[in-house]
Amino acid sequence: MVVNRVESFLKSELKRKNALLFILIDSEVSNLKASSKLAKDVEKMGASAILVGGSSATDQIEMAQVVKGIKKGLKIPIILFPGNVTGVVPDADAILFSSLMNSENPYFITQAQALGAPNVLKFGLEPLPTAYLVIGDGTSAWFIGSARGIPFEKPKIAAAYSLAAQFLGMRFVYLEAGSGAKTNVTPEMVKTVRHVFNGFLIVGGGIKDEKTAESLVKAGADALVIGTFLEKGGSIKKFEKIAKAIQRSKQ
Ligand code: 1GP
C-alpha cells in the first residue's frame, strides 16, 4: 500500500485552489457508461476526486464494476464512500474510512469499520480517517445510519464533534446534510467547525447553486461534494459555474 498518496494529492490541490470539488457517483443510480462519461467530464472541469458509494448502495458487485470501469483513463483519484461493509471494493485509490460519530447504533461507529478494515488492507486502499457527521434528519444517510442528526442551527455541537474527531486523530471531517437534502449545511456551521478543526473539511448534501457553494467555501470548507445535481441531469452550464466558484485559484 502506498501510504498517504491520495491525502498528499488533495493537500497539494488545496495549495492551488480555494477549495476542491468532489463528485459523488451512486453506483445504484448511474450505470457504468453514464458514470464513466461523467467522471471524465468533471475531471476536465477540474474536479479533484470521484467518490463512489452512498448509504443505500449495497450491491458490491455492481459497485466494483463501476469503480473498475470509471478508473480507465481517469487521472484523479477514486475515493470510496462506503455506507456499510459492502462499500469496500477493489481498484479504488482510497476510502473515506469513516465513523458515523453521531449514530445511535455502535455498528456505524466502530463495528462496520472493524468488519471492513481487513478488506481495506487486502485491496490496498488508502484509508482517509474521517469523522462523518450527519446534520439534520429525514435523509437516507440519517435513516440508514441511525443518526441523531445534529440540528442545522446548532453549529457548536458540530464543532464539538469535530474537535473530538481531531483529538481522536481523524484528519478529515465530513459535514453531511444527506444526499438530495432540501437544506444544505449552513455557512455558519462550517465557520464554527473551521474555527476548531485543523484537518480537511468536507461538506456535502443539497448543494446545487453557485451562491451556496461560494458561501460554504468562504466559511472554510476544503471540499464540497456534489451528487444529486448531476445525477438528476442538472444543466452543465450551471454546474460549470458552481465548479468555478468552488475552485477559484488562490490569489
Ligand atoms: C451526499 O454529500 C453528498 O452524500 C452529496 O449530496 O447528492 O445532495 O449533492 P447531494
PDB file of N, CA and C in Angstrom, residues 135-136 139 150-153 175-190 203-217 219 224-226:
ATOM      1  N   ILE A 135     -25.989  15.869   9.575  1.00  0.00           N
ATOM      2  CA  ILE A 135     -26.654  17.087  10.042  1.00  0.00           C
ATOM      3  C   ILE A 135     -28.127  17.019   9.599  1.00  0.00           C
ATOM      4  N   GLY A 136     -29.017  17.376  10.488  1.00  0.00           N
ATOM      5  CA  GLY A 136     -30.437  17.370  10.147  1.00  0.00           C
ATOM      6  C   GLY A 136     -31.002  15.950  10.100  1.00  0.00           C
ATOM      7  N   THR A 139     -33.085  12.203   5.737  1.00  0.00           N
ATOM      8  CA  THR A 139     -32.380  11.735   4.531  1.00  0.00           C
ATOM      9  C   THR A 139     -32.027  10.244   4.684  1.00  0.00           C
ATOM     10  N   ILE A 150     -27.478  16.208  13.896  1.00  0.00           N
ATOM     11  CA  ILE A 150     -27.164  17.463  14.585  1.00  0.00           C
ATOM     12  C   ILE A 150     -28.049  18.555  13.979  1.00  0.00           C
ATOM     13  N   PRO A 151     -28.815  19.280  14.791  1.00  0.00           N
ATOM     14  CA  PRO A 151     -29.680  20.312  14.210  1.00  0.00           C
ATOM     15  C   PRO A 151     -28.866  21.343  13.415  1.00  0.00           C
ATOM     16  N   PHE A 152     -29.411  21.776  12.282  1.00  0.00           N
ATOM     17  CA  PHE A 152     -28.721  22.752  11.425  1.00  0.00           C
ATOM     18  C   PHE A 152     -28.350  24.020  12.193  1.00  0.00           C
ATOM     19  N   GLU A 153     -29.206  24.363  13.141  1.00  0.00           N
ATOM     20  CA  GLU A 153     -28.966  25.622  13.854  1.00  0.00           C
ATOM     21  C   GLU A 153     -28.142  25.437  15.135  1.00  0.00           C
ATOM     22  N   LEU A 175     -19.116  17.042   6.944  1.00  0.00           N
ATOM     23  CA  LEU A 175     -20.416  17.544   7.418  1.00  0.00           C
ATOM     24  C   LEU A 175     -21.445  17.215   6.347  1.00  0.00           C
ATOM     25  N   GLU A 176     -22.345  16.316   6.663  1.00  0.00           N
ATOM     26  CA  GLU A 176     -23.241  15.728   5.662  1.00  0.00           C
ATOM     27  C   GLU A 176     -24.701  16.072   5.929  1.00  0.00           C
ATOM     28  N   ALA A 177     -25.296  16.839   5.026  1.00  0.00           N
ATOM     29  CA  ALA A 177     -26.730  17.120   5.161  1.00  0.00           C
ATOM     30  C   ALA A 177     -27.545  15.971   4.579  1.00  0.00           C
ATOM     31  N   GLY A 178     -26.887  15.090   3.804  1.00  0.00           N
ATOM     32  CA  GLY A 178     -27.577  13.947   3.194  1.00  0.00           C
ATOM     33  C   GLY A 178     -27.819  14.196   1.722  1.00  0.00           C
ATOM     34  N   SER A 179     -27.719  13.120   0.947  1.00  0.00           N
ATOM     35  CA  SER A 179     -27.877  13.257  -0.494  1.00  0.00           C
ATOM     36  C   SER A 179     -29.289  13.742  -0.831  1.00  0.00           C
ATOM     37  N   GLY A 180     -29.348  14.772  -1.657  1.00  0.00           N
ATOM     38  CA  GLY A 180     -30.647  15.316  -2.063  1.00  0.00           C
ATOM     39  C   GLY A 180     -31.334  16.115  -0.965  1.00  0.00           C
ATOM     40  N   ALA A 181     -30.567  16.479   0.068  1.00  0.00           N
ATOM     41  CA  ALA A 181     -31.167  17.221   1.198  1.00  0.00           C
ATOM     42  C   ALA A 181     -31.808  18.520   0.723  1.00  0.00           C
ATOM     43  N   LYS A 182     -32.917  18.864   1.365  1.00  0.00           N
ATOM     44  CA  LYS A 182     -33.610  20.104   0.996  1.00  0.00           C
ATOM     45  C   LYS A 182     -32.805  21.306   1.477  1.00  0.00           C
ATOM     46  N   THR A 183     -32.145  21.127   2.622  1.00  0.00           N
ATOM     47  CA  THR A 183     -31.354  22.223   3.189  1.00  0.00           C
ATOM     48  C   THR A 183     -29.902  21.797   3.243  1.00  0.00           C
ATOM     49  N   ASN A 184     -29.016  22.687   2.831  1.00  0.00           N
ATOM     50  CA  ASN A 184     -27.584  22.361   2.928  1.00  0.00           C
ATOM     51  C   ASN A 184     -27.070  22.763   4.311  1.00  0.00           C
ATOM     52  N   VAL A 185     -25.872  22.254   4.647  1.00  0.00           N
ATOM     53  CA  VAL A 185     -25.209  22.671   5.895  1.00  0.00           C
ATOM     54  C   VAL A 185     -25.020  24.192   5.817  1.00  0.00           C
ATOM     55  N   THR A 186     -25.214  24.881   6.914  1.00  0.00           N
ATOM     56  CA  THR A 186     -25.121  26.350   6.867  1.00  0.00           C
ATOM     57  C   THR A 186     -23.658  26.821   6.885  1.00  0.00           C
ATOM     58  N   PRO A 187     -23.375  27.954   6.240  1.00  0.00           N
ATOM     59  CA  PRO A 187     -22.026  28.519   6.315  1.00  0.00           C
ATOM     60  C   PRO A 187     -21.624  28.790   7.772  1.00  0.00           C
ATOM     61  N   GLU A 188     -22.596  29.146   8.578  1.00  0.00           N
ATOM     62  CA  GLU A 188     -22.352  29.403   9.997  1.00  0.00           C
ATOM     63  C   GLU A 188     -21.773  28.155  10.692  1.00  0.00           C
ATOM     64  N   MET A 189     -22.344  26.984  10.366  1.00  0.00           N
ATOM     65  CA  MET A 189     -21.840  25.736  10.962  1.00  0.00           C
ATOM     66  C   MET A 189     -20.421  25.444  10.457  1.00  0.00           C
ATOM     67  N   VAL A 190     -20.208  25.659   9.149  1.00  0.00           N
ATOM     68  CA  VAL A 190     -18.877  25.401   8.572  1.00  0.00           C
ATOM     69  C   VAL A 190     -17.841  26.300   9.255  1.00  0.00           C
ATOM     70  N   VAL A 203     -17.761  19.126   2.953  1.00  0.00           N
ATOM     71  CA  VAL A 203     -19.161  19.496   3.187  1.00  0.00           C
ATOM     72  C   VAL A 203     -19.996  19.025   1.997  1.00  0.00           C
ATOM     73  N   GLY A 204     -21.143  18.413   2.282  1.00  0.00           N
ATOM     74  CA  GLY A 204     -21.990  17.948   1.179  1.00  0.00           C
ATOM     75  C   GLY A 204     -23.452  17.829   1.562  1.00  0.00           C
ATOM     76  N   GLY A 205     -24.244  17.592   0.528  1.00  0.00           N
ATOM     77  CA  GLY A 205     -25.681  17.422   0.722  1.00  0.00           C
ATOM     78  C   GLY A 205     -26.464  18.648   0.317  1.00  0.00           C
ATOM     79  N   GLY A 206     -27.216  18.531  -0.774  1.00  0.00           N
ATOM     80  CA  GLY A 206     -28.140  19.599  -1.177  1.00  0.00           C
ATOM     81  C   GLY A 206     -27.491  20.828  -1.787  1.00  0.00           C
ATOM     82  N   ILE A 207     -26.222  20.719  -2.236  1.00  0.00           N
ATOM     83  CA  ILE A 207     -25.578  21.892  -2.856  1.00  0.00           C
ATOM     84  C   ILE A 207     -25.917  21.886  -4.351  1.00  0.00           C
ATOM     85  N   LYS A 208     -26.595  22.924  -4.804  1.00  0.00           N
ATOM     86  CA  LYS A 208     -26.996  22.940  -6.219  1.00  0.00           C
ATOM     87  C   LYS A 208     -26.946  24.315  -6.858  1.00  0.00           C
ATOM     88  N   ASP A 209     -26.311  25.263  -6.198  1.00  0.00           N
ATOM     89  CA  ASP A 209     -26.132  26.550  -6.861  1.00  0.00           C
ATOM     90  C   ASP A 209     -24.818  27.208  -6.433  1.00  0.00           C
ATOM     91  N   GLU A 210     -24.409  28.118  -7.297  1.00  0.00           N
ATOM     92  CA  GLU A 210     -23.132  28.797  -7.189  1.00  0.00           C
ATOM     93  C   GLU A 210     -22.990  29.604  -5.875  1.00  0.00           C
ATOM     94  N   LYS A 211     -24.088  30.268  -5.527  1.00  0.00           N
ATOM     95  CA  LYS A 211     -24.073  31.136  -4.354  1.00  0.00           C
ATOM     96  C   LYS A 211     -23.836  30.334  -3.071  1.00  0.00           C
ATOM     97  N   THR A 212     -24.532  29.208  -2.958  1.00  0.00           N
ATOM     98  CA  THR A 212     -24.367  28.345  -1.780  1.00  0.00           C
ATOM     99  C   THR A 212     -22.928  27.837  -1.728  1.00  0.00           C
ATOM    100  N   ALA A 213     -22.445  27.359  -2.889  1.00  0.00           N
ATOM    101  CA  ALA A 213     -21.087  26.819  -2.949  1.00  0.00           C
ATOM    102  C   ALA A 213     -20.085  27.878  -2.490  1.00  0.00           C
ATOM    103  N   GLU A 214     -20.260  29.060  -3.004  1.00  0.00           N
ATOM    104  CA  GLU A 214     -19.342  30.151  -2.678  1.00  0.00           C
ATOM    105  C   GLU A 214     -19.343  30.455  -1.175  1.00  0.00           C
ATOM    106  N   SER A 215     -20.546  30.481  -0.586  1.00  0.00           N
ATOM    107  CA  SER A 215     -20.640  30.829   0.836  1.00  0.00           C
ATOM    108  C   SER A 215     -20.020  29.739   1.714  1.00  0.00           C
ATOM    109  N   LEU A 216     -20.126  28.479   1.282  1.00  0.00           N
ATOM    110  CA  LEU A 216     -19.543  27.387   2.079  1.00  0.00           C
ATOM    111  C   LEU A 216     -18.019  27.397   1.998  1.00  0.00           C
ATOM    112  N   VAL A 217     -17.514  27.739   0.813  1.00  0.00           N
ATOM    113  CA  VAL A 217     -16.054  27.819   0.650  1.00  0.00           C
ATOM    114  C   VAL A 217     -15.509  28.995   1.471  1.00  0.00           C
ATOM    115  N   ALA A 219     -16.732  30.153   4.091  1.00  0.00           N
ATOM    116  CA  ALA A 219     -16.834  29.822   5.518  1.00  0.00           C
ATOM    117  C   ALA A 219     -15.718  28.875   5.971  1.00  0.00           C
ATOM    118  N   LEU A 224     -16.180  20.461  -1.435  1.00  0.00           N
ATOM    119  CA  LEU A 224     -17.637  20.317  -1.495  1.00  0.00           C
ATOM    120  C   LEU A 224     -17.964  19.099  -2.347  1.00  0.00           C
ATOM    121  N   VAL A 225     -18.958  18.345  -1.897  1.00  0.00           N
ATOM    122  CA  VAL A 225     -19.377  17.144  -2.633  1.00  0.00           C
ATOM    123  C   VAL A 225     -20.711  17.422  -3.320  1.00  0.00           C
ATOM    124  N   ILE A 226     -20.757  17.095  -4.603  1.00  0.00           N
ATOM    125  CA  ILE A 226     -21.994  17.271  -5.362  1.00  0.00           C
ATOM    126  C   ILE A 226     -22.368  15.947  -6.038  1.00  0.00           C
TER     127      ILE A 226
END
